[in-house]
Amino acid sequence: DASFDAFVEATMAEFKTPGMAILVVNKDRISAKGYGYSDISQKTPVTPHTLFYAASTTKSFTSAMAAHLVESTDHPTIKWDTPLAELIRDDFVLDQSTPEGRWATDHVTVEDALSHRTGLSGNDMIWNNGVVSNRDIVRALRHVPVKSQLRSRFAYANNPYTAVAHAVSTTLDRPFGDLLKENIFDPLNMEHTIYSLDDARTIVEKSDHVNLARAYIWDDSSQSHKLTDWDNLPPSNGAGGIISNVLDYSRWVRHLMKPSDRTLALSKNAVKAMRTPRIMVPPDETHVGAQAYCLGLFSQVYRGRETLEHGGAIGGFMTEMTMVPPTAEDIKQGRGDAGWAVIVMQNTYSSAAGIVVWHLLDEYLQVPVAERPDRVERAKERQVNAEETLLPENVVKRLFGFTAPATSIQPALDLESYQGIYSHPAHHKLKITVD
């Protein structure tokens, strides 16, 4: 309605968000609308058909593919407790300089990798700093530290998902993207969900109503949006490569909320495995109550209802996907369609998508307005805090544990002497120049 439109537009303006697509699933109905521009210079409007990079919501599909194979009798070598090293022995080797790394090399399972409990964290420069193959990404992991003991704590990491995609692709001798298309996208009629920029461009060229969003970063100094390049990710990297739109994602969330063994996609047991919590997640200020990670999905009880969600950000794009599945009583009473979900896709990094999701969730659950936190103000506070952490004095304290001296220490050499190309076996090459 008009009041919701005004809320969305005000939120987008506050957080400098050029374009956004929103879709709500409520029982057997969907409502979808686009706001703003997918291309600022061309004044191309966002519509529900607009394609966005779906970022880390890709992880739900990678987990789904693994669940499909685990439940299948055709691939007995792939089980939740199968060590990755058994599937890709030469490639999956972790840091051999520590006991933690040597132990994890032989014992990290498919389930561990998909539930962020491998002991690895970060190190996204492995694939952010130049296009490399999934095999190259996995082989680079031997050159990065294992931060904690296997299964001792939750540590969000992209690269283990790439390891699973590589293991599945190697075991079946098929490109991972082809497997997703054959087993998930096509059975669910997700005809505009793809795993490569070239495929997205082909769809746009052949369609009179689909467009591909451009991504932007807000530049405070010029008070304008700066265009970013489309991420040319490794094909089917398992962690964040899918391109899709909110309409296709409505089919995905419906399937996750109400799987049916009559479909050609995931069985009920496969979806149950995906939705089963595997490890607790440390609390943060954006969530209320305990949160756990399942397989490609976060799980939480909010206002007495189970919620499943995942978000993601990549290359200037953000996606938020939240579901409230039917209750056990709904299913018992034959109300299996009683689920609710929201998908938001946008073309910049900002808090806007999350604010819209929480607003719609609170509306659906009829949370009294007086009991809702001011999420806009909280987001603005987080933004200020994030900016403060990047101040030079705070960076020094965070990295080195001491406060920077009041007077700068002059470098031993002139700045030009530090120019050059530096390399790391995992993070490739870094070029340093004097600006």
PDB file of C-alpha atoms in Angstrom, residues 123-274:
ATOM      1  CA  ASN A 123      40.604 -15.344   3.665  1.00  0.00           C
ATOM      2  CA  ASP A 124      38.245 -14.208   0.917  1.00  0.00           C
ATOM      3  CA  MET A 125      41.167 -12.602  -0.892  1.00  0.00           C
ATOM      4  CA  ILE A 126      41.872 -16.098  -2.203  1.00  0.00           C
ATOM      5  CA  TRP A 127      39.080 -15.596  -4.739  1.00  0.00           C
ATOM      6  CA  ASN A 128      38.496 -11.853  -4.517  1.00  0.00           C
ATOM      7  CA  ASN A 129      41.932 -11.044  -5.888  1.00  0.00           C
ATOM      8  CA  GLY A 130      41.578 -12.458  -9.384  1.00  0.00           C
ATOM      9  CA  VAL A 131      39.484 -15.169 -10.983  1.00  0.00           C
ATOM     10  CA  VAL A 132      40.723 -18.626 -10.076  1.00  0.00           C
ATOM     11  CA  SER A 133      39.204 -22.092 -10.353  1.00  0.00           C
ATOM     12  CA  ASN A 134      37.463 -23.846  -7.484  1.00  0.00           C
ATOM     13  CA  ARG A 135      40.336 -26.316  -7.364  1.00  0.00           C
ATOM     14  CA  ASP A 136      42.825 -23.457  -7.015  1.00  0.00           C
ATOM     15  CA  ILE A 137      40.775 -21.979  -4.168  1.00  0.00           C
ATOM     16  CA  VAL A 138      40.713 -25.285  -2.303  1.00  0.00           C
ATOM     17  CA  ARG A 139      44.430 -25.909  -2.816  1.00  0.00           C
ATOM     18  CA  ALA A 140      45.199 -22.424  -1.480  1.00  0.00           C
ATOM     19  CA  LEU A 141      43.690 -23.308   1.904  1.00  0.00           C
ATOM     20  CA  ARG A 142      46.901 -25.108   2.929  1.00  0.00           C
ATOM     21  CA  HIS A 143      48.570 -21.681   3.049  1.00  0.00           C
ATOM     22  CA  VAL A 144      46.135 -20.004   5.487  1.00  0.00           C
ATOM     23  CA  PRO A 145      45.879 -20.547   9.254  1.00  0.00           C
ATOM     24  CA  VAL A 146      43.313 -22.755  10.947  1.00  0.00           C
ATOM     25  CA  LYS A 147      41.959 -20.379  13.582  1.00  0.00           C
ATOM     26  CA  SER A 148      40.339 -22.830  15.987  1.00  0.00           C
ATOM     27  CA  GLN A 149      39.864 -26.499  16.743  1.00  0.00           C
ATOM     28  CA  LEU A 150      37.555 -28.385  14.415  1.00  0.00           C
ATOM     29  CA  ARG A 151      33.910 -28.230  15.627  1.00  0.00           C
ATOM     30  CA  SER A 152      34.810 -26.046  18.621  1.00  0.00           C
ATOM     31  CA  ARG A 153      33.033 -22.883  17.474  1.00  0.00           C
ATOM     32  CA  PHE A 154      31.085 -21.208  14.683  1.00  0.00           C
ATOM     33  CA  ALA A 155      33.302 -19.249  12.283  1.00  0.00           C
ATOM     34  CA  TYR A 156      31.644 -18.071   9.074  1.00  0.00           C
ATOM     35  CA  ALA A 157      33.792 -18.923   6.060  1.00  0.00           C
ATOM     36  CA  ASN A 158      33.151 -18.973   2.326  1.00  0.00           C
ATOM     37  CA  ASN A 159      35.956 -21.226   1.165  1.00  0.00           C
ATOM     38  CA  PRO A 160      34.708 -24.480   2.751  1.00  0.00           C
ATOM     39  CA  TYR A 161      31.581 -24.112   0.620  1.00  0.00           C
ATOM     40  CA  THR A 162      33.781 -23.934  -2.444  1.00  0.00           C
ATOM     41  CA  ALA A 163      35.505 -27.080  -1.198  1.00  0.00           C
ATOM     42  CA  VAL A 164      32.148 -28.895  -1.077  1.00  0.00           C
ATOM     43  CA  ALA A 165      31.222 -27.674  -4.567  1.00  0.00           C
ATOM     44  CA  HIS A 166      34.608 -28.863  -5.849  1.00  0.00           C
ATOM     45  CA  ALA A 167      34.260 -32.222  -4.078  1.00  0.00           C
ATOM     46  CA  VAL A 168      30.796 -32.821  -5.527  1.00  0.00           C
ATOM     47  CA  SER A 169      31.857 -31.739  -9.001  1.00  0.00           C
ATOM     48  CA  THR A 170      34.965 -33.943  -8.878  1.00  0.00           C
ATOM     49  CA  THR A 171      33.126 -36.992  -7.546  1.00  0.00           C
ATOM     50  CA  LEU A 172      30.363 -36.785 -10.149  1.00  0.00           C
ATOM     51  CA  ASP A 173      32.675 -35.488 -12.909  1.00  0.00           C
ATOM     52  CA  ARG A 174      30.159 -32.747 -13.734  1.00  0.00           C
ATOM     53  CA  PRO A 175      30.314 -28.926 -13.479  1.00  0.00           C
ATOM     54  CA  PHE A 176      28.644 -27.901 -10.230  1.00  0.00           C
ATOM     55  CA  GLY A 177      26.446 -25.326 -11.949  1.00  0.00           C
ATOM     56  CA  ASP A 178      25.106 -28.002 -14.300  1.00  0.00           C
ATOM     57  CA  LEU A 179      24.223 -30.188 -11.325  1.00  0.00           C
ATOM     58  CA  LEU A 180      22.306 -27.351  -9.669  1.00  0.00           C
ATOM     59  CA  LYS A 181      20.431 -26.598 -12.871  1.00  0.00           C
ATOM     60  CA  GLU A 182      19.507 -30.225 -13.454  1.00  0.00           C
ATOM     61  CA  ASN A 183      18.521 -31.092  -9.886  1.00  0.00           C
ATOM     62  CA  ILE A 184      17.129 -27.830  -8.462  1.00  0.00           C
ATOM     63  CA  PHE A 185      16.680 -24.922 -10.866  1.00  0.00           C
ATOM     64  CA  ASP A 186      14.893 -26.807 -13.652  1.00  0.00           C
ATOM     65  CA  PRO A 187      12.607 -28.945 -11.447  1.00  0.00           C
ATOM     66  CA  LEU A 188      11.466 -25.791  -9.622  1.00  0.00           C
ATOM     67  CA  ASN A 189      11.077 -23.817 -12.878  1.00  0.00           C
ATOM     68  CA  MET A 190      13.685 -21.285 -11.773  1.00  0.00           C
ATOM     69  CA  GLU A 191      14.343 -20.335 -15.384  1.00  0.00           C
ATOM     70  CA  HIS A 192      16.073 -17.045 -14.560  1.00  0.00           C
ATOM     71  CA  THR A 193      18.468 -18.454 -11.958  1.00  0.00           C
ATOM     72  CA  ILE A 194      21.974 -18.929 -13.324  1.00  0.00           C
ATOM     73  CA  TYR A 195      25.565 -19.240 -12.218  1.00  0.00           C
ATOM     74  CA  SER A 196      27.466 -17.063 -14.657  1.00  0.00           C
ATOM     75  CA  LEU A 197      27.458 -13.486 -15.865  1.00  0.00           C
ATOM     76  CA  ASP A 198      27.469 -14.636 -19.496  1.00  0.00           C
ATOM     77  CA  ASP A 199      24.294 -16.668 -18.923  1.00  0.00           C
ATOM     78  CA  ALA A 200      22.654 -13.668 -17.262  1.00  0.00           C
ATOM     79  CA  ARG A 201      23.483 -11.477 -20.241  1.00  0.00           C
ATOM     80  CA  THR A 202      22.043 -14.093 -22.587  1.00  0.00           C
ATOM     81  CA  ILE A 203      18.763 -14.097 -20.664  1.00  0.00           C
ATOM     82  CA  VAL A 204      18.562 -10.305 -20.830  1.00  0.00           C
ATOM     83  CA  GLU A 205      19.287 -10.273 -24.569  1.00  0.00           C
ATOM     84  CA  LYS A 206      16.494 -12.764 -25.255  1.00  0.00           C
ATOM     85  CA  SER A 207      13.916 -11.147 -22.979  1.00  0.00           C
ATOM     86  CA  ASP A 208      11.862  -7.984 -23.279  1.00  0.00           C
ATOM     87  CA  HIS A 209      11.164  -7.731 -19.536  1.00  0.00           C
ATOM     88  CA  VAL A 210      14.284  -8.995 -17.703  1.00  0.00           C
ATOM     89  CA  ASN A 211      17.165  -6.637 -16.904  1.00  0.00           C
ATOM     90  CA  LEU A 212      20.420  -7.128 -15.023  1.00  0.00           C
ATOM     91  CA  ALA A 213      21.023  -4.684 -12.191  1.00  0.00           C
ATOM     92  CA  ARG A 214      24.227  -2.675 -12.002  1.00  0.00           C
ATOM     93  CA  ALA A 215      25.863  -2.389  -8.578  1.00  0.00           C
ATOM     94  CA  TYR A 216      26.874   0.845  -6.875  1.00  0.00           C
ATOM     95  CA  ILE A 217      28.899   2.028  -3.909  1.00  0.00           C
ATOM     96  CA  TRP A 218      27.998   5.307  -2.215  1.00  0.00           C
ATOM     97  CA  ASP A 219      30.898   7.780  -2.196  1.00  0.00           C
ATOM     98  CA  ASP A 220      30.635  10.259   0.671  1.00  0.00           C
ATOM     99  CA  SER A 221      33.286  12.574  -0.734  1.00  0.00           C
ATOM    100  CA  SER A 222      31.375  13.214  -3.962  1.00  0.00           C
ATOM    101  CA  GLN A 223      27.920  12.501  -2.487  1.00  0.00           C
ATOM    102  CA  SER A 224      27.156  10.203  -5.396  1.00  0.00           C
ATOM    103  CA  HIS A 225      26.907   6.542  -6.346  1.00  0.00           C
ATOM    104  CA  LYS A 226      29.951   5.017  -8.029  1.00  0.00           C
ATOM    105  CA  LEU A 227      29.390   2.180 -10.484  1.00  0.00           C
ATOM    106  CA  THR A 228      31.192  -1.091  -9.708  1.00  0.00           C
ATOM    107  CA  ASP A 229      32.093  -3.883 -12.091  1.00  0.00           C
ATOM    108  CA  TRP A 230      30.009  -7.031 -12.131  1.00  0.00           C
ATOM    109  CA  ASP A 231      31.872  -9.656 -10.167  1.00  0.00           C
ATOM    110  CA  ASN A 232      33.359 -12.239 -12.487  1.00  0.00           C
ATOM    111  CA  LEU A 233      33.444 -15.011  -9.925  1.00  0.00           C
ATOM    112  CA  PRO A 234      34.839 -18.479 -10.521  1.00  0.00           C
ATOM    113  CA  PRO A 235      32.115 -20.580 -12.162  1.00  0.00           C
ATOM    114  CA  SER A 236      29.845 -22.222  -9.582  1.00  0.00           C
ATOM    115  CA  ASN A 237      32.063 -21.439  -6.606  1.00  0.00           C
ATOM    116  CA  GLY A 238      29.536 -22.732  -4.092  1.00  0.00           C
ATOM    117  CA  ALA A 239      29.681 -19.757  -1.746  1.00  0.00           C
ATOM    118  CA  GLY A 240      28.170 -16.836  -3.620  1.00  0.00           C
ATOM    119  CA  GLY A 241      27.896 -16.998  -7.395  1.00  0.00           C
ATOM    120  CA  ILE A 242      24.181 -17.325  -8.159  1.00  0.00           C
ATOM    121  CA  ILE A 243      22.346 -14.632 -10.150  1.00  0.00           C
ATOM    122  CA  SER A 244      18.554 -14.593  -9.850  1.00  0.00           C
ATOM    123  CA  ASN A 245      15.458 -12.506  -9.165  1.00  0.00           C
ATOM    124  CA  VAL A 246      12.865 -12.387  -6.412  1.00  0.00           C
ATOM    125  CA  LEU A 247      10.283 -14.254  -8.509  1.00  0.00           C
ATOM    126  CA  ASP A 248      12.515 -17.298  -8.922  1.00  0.00           C
ATOM    127  CA  TYR A 249      13.486 -17.140  -5.257  1.00  0.00           C
ATOM    128  CA  SER A 250       9.813 -17.348  -4.291  1.00  0.00           C
ATOM    129  CA  ARG A 251       9.819 -20.864  -5.749  1.00  0.00           C
ATOM    130  CA  TRP A 252      12.901 -21.731  -3.736  1.00  0.00           C
ATOM    131  CA  VAL A 253      11.608 -20.542  -0.346  1.00  0.00           C
ATOM    132  CA  ARG A 254       8.261 -22.238  -0.927  1.00  0.00           C
ATOM    133  CA  HIS A 255      10.051 -25.515  -1.573  1.00  0.00           C
ATOM    134  CA  LEU A 256      12.154 -25.139   1.575  1.00  0.00           C
ATOM    135  CA  MET A 257       9.055 -24.420   3.671  1.00  0.00           C
ATOM    136  CA  LYS A 258       6.913 -27.160   2.149  1.00  0.00           C
ATOM    137  CA  PRO A 259       8.961 -29.872   0.440  1.00  0.00           C
ATOM    138  CA  SER A 260       7.116 -32.582  -1.397  1.00  0.00           C
ATOM    139  CA  ASP A 261       8.411 -35.959  -2.474  1.00  0.00           C
ATOM    140  CA  ARG A 262       6.256 -35.560  -5.566  1.00  0.00           C
ATOM    141  CA  THR A 263       8.658 -32.955  -6.963  1.00  0.00           C
ATOM    142  CA  LEU A 264      11.876 -33.704  -8.803  1.00  0.00           C
ATOM    143  CA  ALA A 265      13.849 -31.377  -6.534  1.00  0.00           C
ATOM    144  CA  LEU A 266      14.609 -32.075  -2.860  1.00  0.00           C
ATOM    145  CA  SER A 267      13.034 -34.829  -0.799  1.00  0.00           C
ATOM    146  CA  LYS A 268      11.479 -34.074   2.583  1.00  0.00           C
ATOM    147  CA  ASN A 269      14.457 -35.721   4.280  1.00  0.00           C
ATOM    148  CA  ALA A 270      16.901 -33.551   2.333  1.00  0.00           C
ATOM    149  CA  VAL A 271      15.072 -30.366   3.355  1.00  0.00           C
ATOM    150  CA  LYS A 272      14.847 -31.605   6.944  1.00  0.00           C
ATOM    151  CA  ALA A 273      18.622 -32.083   6.950  1.00  0.00           C
ATOM    152  CA  MET A 274      19.122 -28.540   5.660  1.00  0.00           C
TER     153      MET A 274
END
